[in-house]
Structure formats: structure tokens, C-alpha cells
mmCIF file of C-alpha atoms in Angstrom:
data_model
loop_
_atom_site.group_PDB
_atom_site.id
_atom_site.type_symbol
_atom_site.label_atom_id
_atom_site.label_comp_id
_atom_site.label_asym_id
_atom_site.label_seq_id
_atom_site.Cartn_x
_atom_site.Cartn_y
_atom_site.Cartn_z
ATOM 1 C CA MET A 1 -19.212 -6.528 -11.354
ATOM 2 C CA ILE A 2 -15.735 -4.990 -11.142
ATOM 3 C CA MET A 3 -16.096 -4.478 -7.370
ATOM 4 C CA THR A 4 -17.169 -8.109 -6.991
ATOM 5 C CA ILE A 5 -14.125 -9.320 -8.910
ATOM 6 C CA ALA A 6 -11.808 -7.116 -6.846
ATOM 7 C CA THR A 7 -13.204 -8.276 -3.483
ATOM 8 C CA THR A 8 -13.572 -12.022 -4.178
ATOM 9 C CA ILE A 9 -10.407 -13.556 -2.751
ATOM 10 C CA GLY A 10 -8.605 -16.472 -4.363
ATOM 11 C CA TYR A 11 -9.531 -15.944 -8.010
ATOM 12 C CA GLN A 12 -8.088 -14.209 -11.048
ATOM 13 C CA ARG A 13 -10.299 -12.022 -13.223
ATOM 14 C CA ASP A 14 -10.542 -14.535 -16.079
ATOM 15 C CA ASP A 15 -11.722 -17.249 -13.662
ATOM 16 C CA PHE A 16 -15.171 -15.649 -13.668
ATOM 17 C CA TRP A 17 -15.486 -16.445 -17.382
ATOM 18 C CA MET A 18 -14.629 -20.152 -17.193
ATOM 19 C CA SER A 19 -16.542 -22.590 -19.328
ATOM 20 C CA ARG A 20 -18.987 -25.005 -17.738
ATOM 21 C CA THR A 21 -16.544 -27.896 -18.268
ATOM 22 C CA GLU A 22 -13.711 -26.004 -16.543
ATOM 23 C CA ARG A 23 -15.953 -25.145 -13.592
ATOM 24 C CA GLU A 24 -17.096 -28.744 -13.174
ATOM 25 C CA ASN A 25 -13.487 -29.949 -12.958
ATOM 26 C CA LEU A 26 -12.653 -27.622 -10.068
ATOM 27 C CA LEU A 27 -13.139 -28.494 -6.412
ATOM 28 C CA ARG A 28 -13.766 -24.839 -5.581
ATOM 29 C CA PRO A 29 -14.995 -23.033 -8.701
ATOM 30 C CA PRO A 30 -15.558 -19.263 -8.761
ATOM 31 C CA PRO A 31 -18.834 -18.334 -7.020
ATOM 32 C CA TYR A 32 -19.994 -16.225 -9.972
ATOM 33 C CA ASP A 33 -20.306 -16.891 -13.690
ATOM 34 C CA PHE A 34 -20.190 -13.480 -15.368
ATOM 35 C CA SER A 35 -20.258 -14.980 -18.845
ATOM 36 C CA LEU A 36 -24.054 -14.999 -18.405
ATOM 37 C CA LEU A 37 -23.988 -11.192 -18.248
ATOM 38 C CA MET A 38 -21.104 -10.103 -20.451
ATOM 39 C CA SER A 39 -18.397 -11.583 -22.634
ATOM 40 C CA LYS A 40 -14.773 -11.560 -21.474
ATOM 41 C CA SER A 41 -13.728 -9.358 -24.400
ATOM 42 C CA GLN A 42 -16.324 -6.750 -23.357
ATOM 43 C CA ILE A 43 -15.052 -6.486 -19.777
ATOM 44 C CA HIS A 44 -11.482 -6.237 -21.102
ATOM 45 C CA LEU A 45 -12.548 -3.348 -23.322
ATOM 46 C CA ILE A 46 -14.198 -1.562 -20.383
ATOM 47 C CA LEU A 47 -11.140 -1.990 -18.163
ATOM 48 C CA LYS A 48 -8.913 -0.741 -20.968
ATOM 49 C CA HIS A 49 -10.589 2.669 -20.756
ATOM 50 C CA PHE A 50 -10.658 2.887 -16.963
ATOM 51 C CA SER A 51 -8.716 5.790 -15.458
ATOM 52 C CA PHE A 52 -7.721 6.522 -11.853
ATOM 53 C CA THR A 53 -6.594 10.098 -12.399
ATOM 54 C CA ARG A 54 -7.733 13.382 -13.928
ATOM 55 C CA ARG A 55 -4.151 14.561 -14.407
ATOM 56 C CA GLN A 56 -2.337 14.723 -17.691
ATOM 57 C CA PRO A 57 0.815 12.624 -18.263
ATOM 58 C CA PRO A 58 3.916 14.437 -16.964
ATOM 59 C CA GLN A 59 6.660 15.624 -19.291
ATOM 60 C CA TYR A 60 9.203 13.511 -17.401
ATOM 61 C CA ARG A 61 9.377 9.755 -16.861
ATOM 62 C CA ASP A 62 7.090 8.739 -13.999
ATOM 63 C CA THR A 63 6.106 5.079 -13.907
ATOM 64 C CA PHE A 64 3.410 5.552 -11.273
ATOM 65 C CA TRP A 65 1.824 8.864 -12.295
ATOM 66 C CA ARG A 66 -1.544 7.195 -12.959
ATOM 67 C CA VAL A 67 -2.094 6.261 -9.304
ATOM 68 C CA ARG A 68 -0.594 9.249 -7.467
ATOM 69 C CA GLU A 69 -3.815 11.253 -7.410
ATOM 70 C CA ILE A 70 -6.042 8.465 -6.126
ATOM 71 C CA ILE A 71 -3.556 7.614 -3.337
ATOM 72 C CA GLU A 72 -3.265 11.264 -2.290
ATOM 73 C CA GLU A 73 -7.039 11.794 -2.300
ATOM 74 C CA TRP A 74 -7.707 8.545 -0.449
ATOM 75 C CA ASN A 75 -5.217 9.405 2.317
ATOM 76 C CA LYS A 76 -6.668 12.910 2.585
ATOM 77 C CA ASN A 77 -10.218 11.584 2.853
ATOM 78 C CA MET A 78 -9.315 8.986 5.509
ATOM 79 C CA SER A 79 -7.506 11.595 7.619
ATOM 80 C CA GLU A 80 -10.715 13.659 7.660
ATOM 81 C CA ILE A 81 -13.305 10.954 8.332
ATOM 82 C CA PHE A 82 -11.471 8.244 10.314
ATOM 83 C CA HIS A 83 -9.959 8.330 13.800
ATOM 84 C CA CYS A 84 -7.661 5.482 14.753
ATOM 85 C CA SER A 85 -7.929 3.701 18.099
ATOM 86 C CA TRP A 86 -5.111 3.690 20.652
ATOM 87 C CA VAL A 87 -3.097 1.133 18.639
ATOM 88 C CA ALA A 88 -2.170 0.811 14.959
ATOM 89 C CA CYS A 89 -0.002 -1.485 12.831
ATOM 90 C CA LEU A 90 2.446 -0.308 10.162
ATOM 91 C CA ASP A 91 3.597 -2.878 7.630
ATOM 92 C CA GLU A 92 4.090 -3.475 3.914
ATOM 93 C CA TYR A 93 2.220 -5.711 1.524
ATOM 94 C CA MET A 94 2.072 -6.728 -2.117
ATOM 95 C CA SER A 95 -0.953 -5.831 -4.221
ATOM 96 C CA LEU A 96 -1.949 -8.199 -7.029
ATOM 97 C CA TRP A 97 -2.966 -5.371 -9.320
ATOM 98 C CA LEU A 98 -2.238 -7.053 -12.635
ATOM 99 C CA ASN A 99 -4.538 -5.218 -15.051
ATOM 100 C CA ILE A 100 -2.541 -5.068 -18.286
ATOM 101 C CA TRP A 101 -3.791 -1.530 -19.034
ATOM 102 C CA SER A 102 -3.717 0.149 -15.618
ATOM 103 C CA CYS A 103 -1.124 -1.689 -13.486
ATOM 104 C CA PRO A 104 1.200 1.217 -12.578
ATOM 105 C CA GLY A 105 4.396 -0.805 -12.493
ATOM 106 C CA TRP A 106 6.122 -3.979 -11.407
ATOM 107 C CA ILE A 107 8.052 -4.663 -8.222
ATOM 108 C CA PHE A 108 9.905 -7.893 -7.468
ATOM 109 C CA VAL A 109 10.088 -8.886 -3.787
ATOM 110 C CA PRO A 110 11.343 -12.493 -3.376
ATOM 111 C CA ARG A 111 10.385 -12.764 0.309
ATOM 112 C CA LYS A 112 6.668 -12.096 -0.287
ATOM 113 C CA PRO A 113 4.026 -14.796 -0.916
ATOM 114 C CA TRP A 114 3.315 -12.980 -4.214
ATOM 115 C CA ILE A 115 6.710 -11.959 -5.521
ATOM 116 C CA MET A 116 5.451 -9.826 -8.424
ATOM 117 C CA GLY A 117 3.047 -6.916 -8.178
ATOM 118 C CA ASN A 118 2.885 -3.513 -6.518
ATOM 119 C CA GLU A 119 4.263 -2.972 -3.029
ATOM 120 C CA TYR A 120 2.689 -0.580 -0.541
ATOM 121 C CA HIS A 121 3.341 0.655 2.979
ATOM 122 C CA SER A 122 0.073 0.611 4.885
ATOM 123 C CA MET A 123 -1.210 1.413 8.365
ATOM 124 C CA PHE A 124 -4.223 -0.264 9.937
ATOM 125 C CA CYS A 125 -6.211 0.458 13.081
ATOM 126 C CA GLY A 126 -5.404 -2.288 15.586
ATOM 127 C CA MET A 127 -8.982 -2.501 16.881
ATOM 128 C CA SER A 128 -11.092 -2.227 13.721
ATOM 129 C CA SER A 129 -8.553 -3.539 11.128
ATOM 130 C CA ILE A 130 -9.435 -0.559 8.910
ATOM 131 C CA MET A 131 -6.601 0.678 6.704
ATOM 132 C CA PHE A 132 -6.286 4.466 6.909
ATOM 133 C CA VAL A 133 -2.893 5.294 5.350
ATOM 134 C CA ILE A 134 -1.212 3.899 2.262
ATOM 135 C CA GLU A 135 1.959 4.862 0.423
ATOM 136 C CA LYS A 136 3.432 3.447 -2.768
ATOM 137 C CA VAL A 137 6.863 1.808 -2.603
ATOM 138 C CA GLU A 138 8.907 3.021 -5.554
ATOM 139 C CA GLY A 139 12.575 2.929 -4.638
ATOM 140 C CA LYS A 140 14.828 4.196 -7.427
ATOM 141 C CA ASP A 141 11.829 4.838 -9.713
ATOM 142 C CA TRP A 142 10.964 8.052 -7.823
ATOM 143 C CA PRO A 143 11.301 10.856 -10.416
ATOM 144 C CA LYS A 144 13.969 13.454 -9.691
ATOM 145 C CA GLU A 145 11.545 16.151 -10.858
ATOM 146 C CA LEU A 146 9.261 15.503 -7.852
ATOM 147 C CA PRO A 147 10.002 16.807 -4.312
ATOM 148 C CA SER A 148 12.550 14.794 -2.371
ATOM 149 C CA LEU A 149 11.265 11.922 -0.232
ATOM 150 C CA ASP A 150 13.704 12.991 2.481
ATOM 151 C CA PRO A 151 13.801 16.830 2.453
ATOM 152 C CA GLU A 152 15.120 17.145 6.035
ATOM 153 C CA LYS A 153 17.836 14.505 5.476
ATOM 154 C CA LYS A 154 16.683 12.372 8.402
ATOM 155 C CA GLY A 155 16.898 9.169 6.404
ATOM 156 C CA GLN A 156 14.256 7.567 4.216
ATOM 157 C CA THR A 157 12.944 5.219 6.910
ATOM 158 C CA VAL A 158 12.615 7.997 9.492
ATOM 159 C CA THR A 159 10.870 10.281 7.003
ATOM 160 C CA LEU A 160 8.541 7.448 5.992
ATOM 161 C CA LEU A 161 7.578 6.788 9.631
ATOM 162 C CA LEU A 162 6.784 10.457 10.233
ATOM 163 C CA CYS A 163 4.775 10.678 7.020
ATOM 164 C CA MET A 164 2.767 7.504 7.605
ATOM 165 C CA CYS A 165 1.973 8.473 11.209
ATOM 166 C CA GLN A 166 1.092 12.108 10.479
ATOM 167 C CA SER A 167 -2.629 11.623 11.157
ATOM 168 C CA VAL A 168 -1.937 10.277 14.681
ATOM 169 C CA HIS A 169 0.670 12.830 15.779
ATOM 170 C CA TYR A 170 0.189 14.029 19.371
ATOM 171 C CA THR A 171 -2.480 11.394 20.095
ATOM 172 C CA GLY A 172 -0.418 8.955 22.176
ATOM 173 C CA THR A 173 -1.149 6.177 19.668
ATOM 174 C CA VAL A 174 0.990 3.033 19.901
ATOM 175 C CA ILE A 175 2.331 1.953 16.505
ATOM 176 C CA ILE A 176 3.293 -1.712 16.071
ATOM 177 C CA LEU A 177 6.138 -1.719 13.552
ATOM 178 C CA ASP A 178 7.526 -4.369 11.285
ATOM 179 C CA SER A 179 11.164 -5.141 12.180
ATOM 180 C CA ARG A 180 12.476 -3.314 9.087
ATOM 181 C CA PHE A 181 11.033 -0.053 10.470
ATOM 182 C CA CYS A 182 12.814 -0.475 13.799
ATOM 183 C CA VAL A 183 15.207 2.464 13.448
ATOM 184 C CA LEU A 184 16.299 4.181 16.665
ATOM 185 C CA GLN A 185 16.174 7.690 15.199
ATOM 186 C CA GLY A 186 12.713 7.004 13.822
ATOM 187 C CA ILE A 187 11.365 5.879 17.217
ATOM 188 C CA ILE A 188 12.820 9.005 18.848
ATOM 189 C CA GLU A 189 11.290 11.268 16.194
ATOM 190 C CA LEU A 190 7.902 9.619 16.737
ATOM 191 C CA LEU A 191 8.206 10.215 20.492
ATOM 192 C CA LYS A 192 8.766 13.893 19.758
ATOM 193 C CA LYS A 193 5.449 13.834 17.858
ATOM 194 C CA GLY A 194 3.564 12.192 20.711
ATOM 195 C CA VAL A 195 3.493 8.728 19.114
ATOM 196 C CA PHE A 196 4.797 5.541 20.760
ATOM 197 C CA ALA A 197 6.364 2.731 18.741
ATOM 198 C CA ALA A 198 6.829 -0.975 19.450
ATOM 199 C CA ALA A 199 8.905 -3.245 17.236
ATOM 200 C CA TYR A 200 10.656 -6.603 17.300
ATOM 201 C CA VAL A 201 14.427 -6.133 17.153
ATOM 202 C CA LYS A 202 16.071 -8.881 15.101
ATOM 203 C CA LYS A 203 19.640 -7.650 15.147
ATOM 204 C CA GLY A 204 21.935 -4.921 16.392
ATOM 205 C CA ASP A 205 22.976 -3.767 19.850
ATOM 206 C CA THR A 206 19.539 -3.744 21.475
ATOM 207 C CA GLY A 207 20.843 -2.852 24.923
ATOM 208 C CA GLN A 208 22.728 0.227 23.718
ATOM 209 C CA SER A 209 19.742 1.411 21.672
ATOM 210 C CA LEU A 210 17.351 1.059 24.613
ATOM 211 C CA PHE A 211 19.820 2.935 26.811
ATOM 212 C CA LYS A 212 19.924 5.831 24.339
ATOM 213 C CA VAL A 213 16.111 6.026 24.170
ATOM 214 C CA THR A 214 15.782 5.864 27.978
ATOM 215 C CA LYS A 215 18.428 8.574 28.399
ATOM 216 C CA TRP A 216 16.677 10.815 25.846
ATOM 217 C CA MET A 217 13.326 10.439 27.700
ATOM 218 C CA GLN A 218 14.785 11.471 31.064
ATOM 219 C CA PRO A 219 14.007 15.058 32.136
#
């Protein structure tokens, strides 16, 4: 039931417990009526006791500690069982994870279709559309007690690119980047790791940047 709710696009959780009158007044009612199986208060009680981690709460303030383990384990599993094709896409998206008991935090991004939710960086295989890397966007909420997101001081965007593309290092994979990831130093660092990057440049001195990359690639 929970998997069905999560994978049925275009509906909120409570929509599956609409009354018959509410369903009849909709042009496109939810395809399932779970009130025949379980009351809404029962499913709320089940979700209240759901957990996505086996770890204990940290002694310091960490808004997203409940989802760190599942993200780490998922990325580790995908790196072991999935091999990306010759092309991949790196972008960011908003997740409508609005469970009042397990939503790890709130992020406000005005430019997104859904401005409230949880934001993630994700990488998909360009041929199969399978997502194989995901990282939580936290910004200033990253706890100081955890290891630095930029230990080598290369810049947060550069470090993020190297981290997200770690599973395709030295494979010659072409990464299609969102324009916000188009950082010259990041593209050079990916080249050093045997990964090619393509991105749409919206602003800046494109000619000078291309000249620097071309000069660096010359023997």
C-alpha cells in the first residue's frame, strides 16, 4: 500500500481515503480507494513509527540525520550493482516528501515547480533513465561536527561534481550538466578523472574559459 501511494503520480496521500462523494466530483479521481482496506488514522499511525535508519540520534544538531544512512547505503548498493552507459545527466530536483513524522527537513527553492520540500542532487543514466547517485542538498544546515564537504578546498561545486561522478571515474563517461554546475575548475578536475562534461553556459567569458580548457588538454 505504501509503495503504491509513493509511486502513483499526481496525488497526495490523503487522496486515497476520499469519500465516495468527493471521488464522484473529480474528473480524475485517485485510482485506488484504500478506505476499503484500512482507515486513514491507521495508516497515519503506521507511518508515524516508520524509521529509515538504525542509528541513534546524534548529540549535536543534525536536521537530516534520519536519512543519512539510507542515502549512503543506497549509493553504495547502486555503485556495486549498476553500470552507467556512456552518457549520464547530473541535475537537481525537489522531492515531495511531506510525511509529518519522517520528513527530514524543509527547503525553499522559489524557481522549482514545487517550492517546498527536500532538494537533492541526482545523476541518471542517459540511456536507461535509471538514477544511480543521489545526494542531499543541505546548505548551511550541514553540522560542523561532520567531516567538511570540501576537505581539499577546491570549492563546493567542484567537490560535489567529483563526489557525484565517483562511480564513473576513468570510464570516459560524458556527463550532461545543469548550467549551475558549469564551473571551469570542475570540468578540468573531471577530465583528470577520465570523465567528460558538457554544459550550457549562460553567462561569463565563454571564449576565455574554452581557451583555458583547450590549453590544459594540449600535450
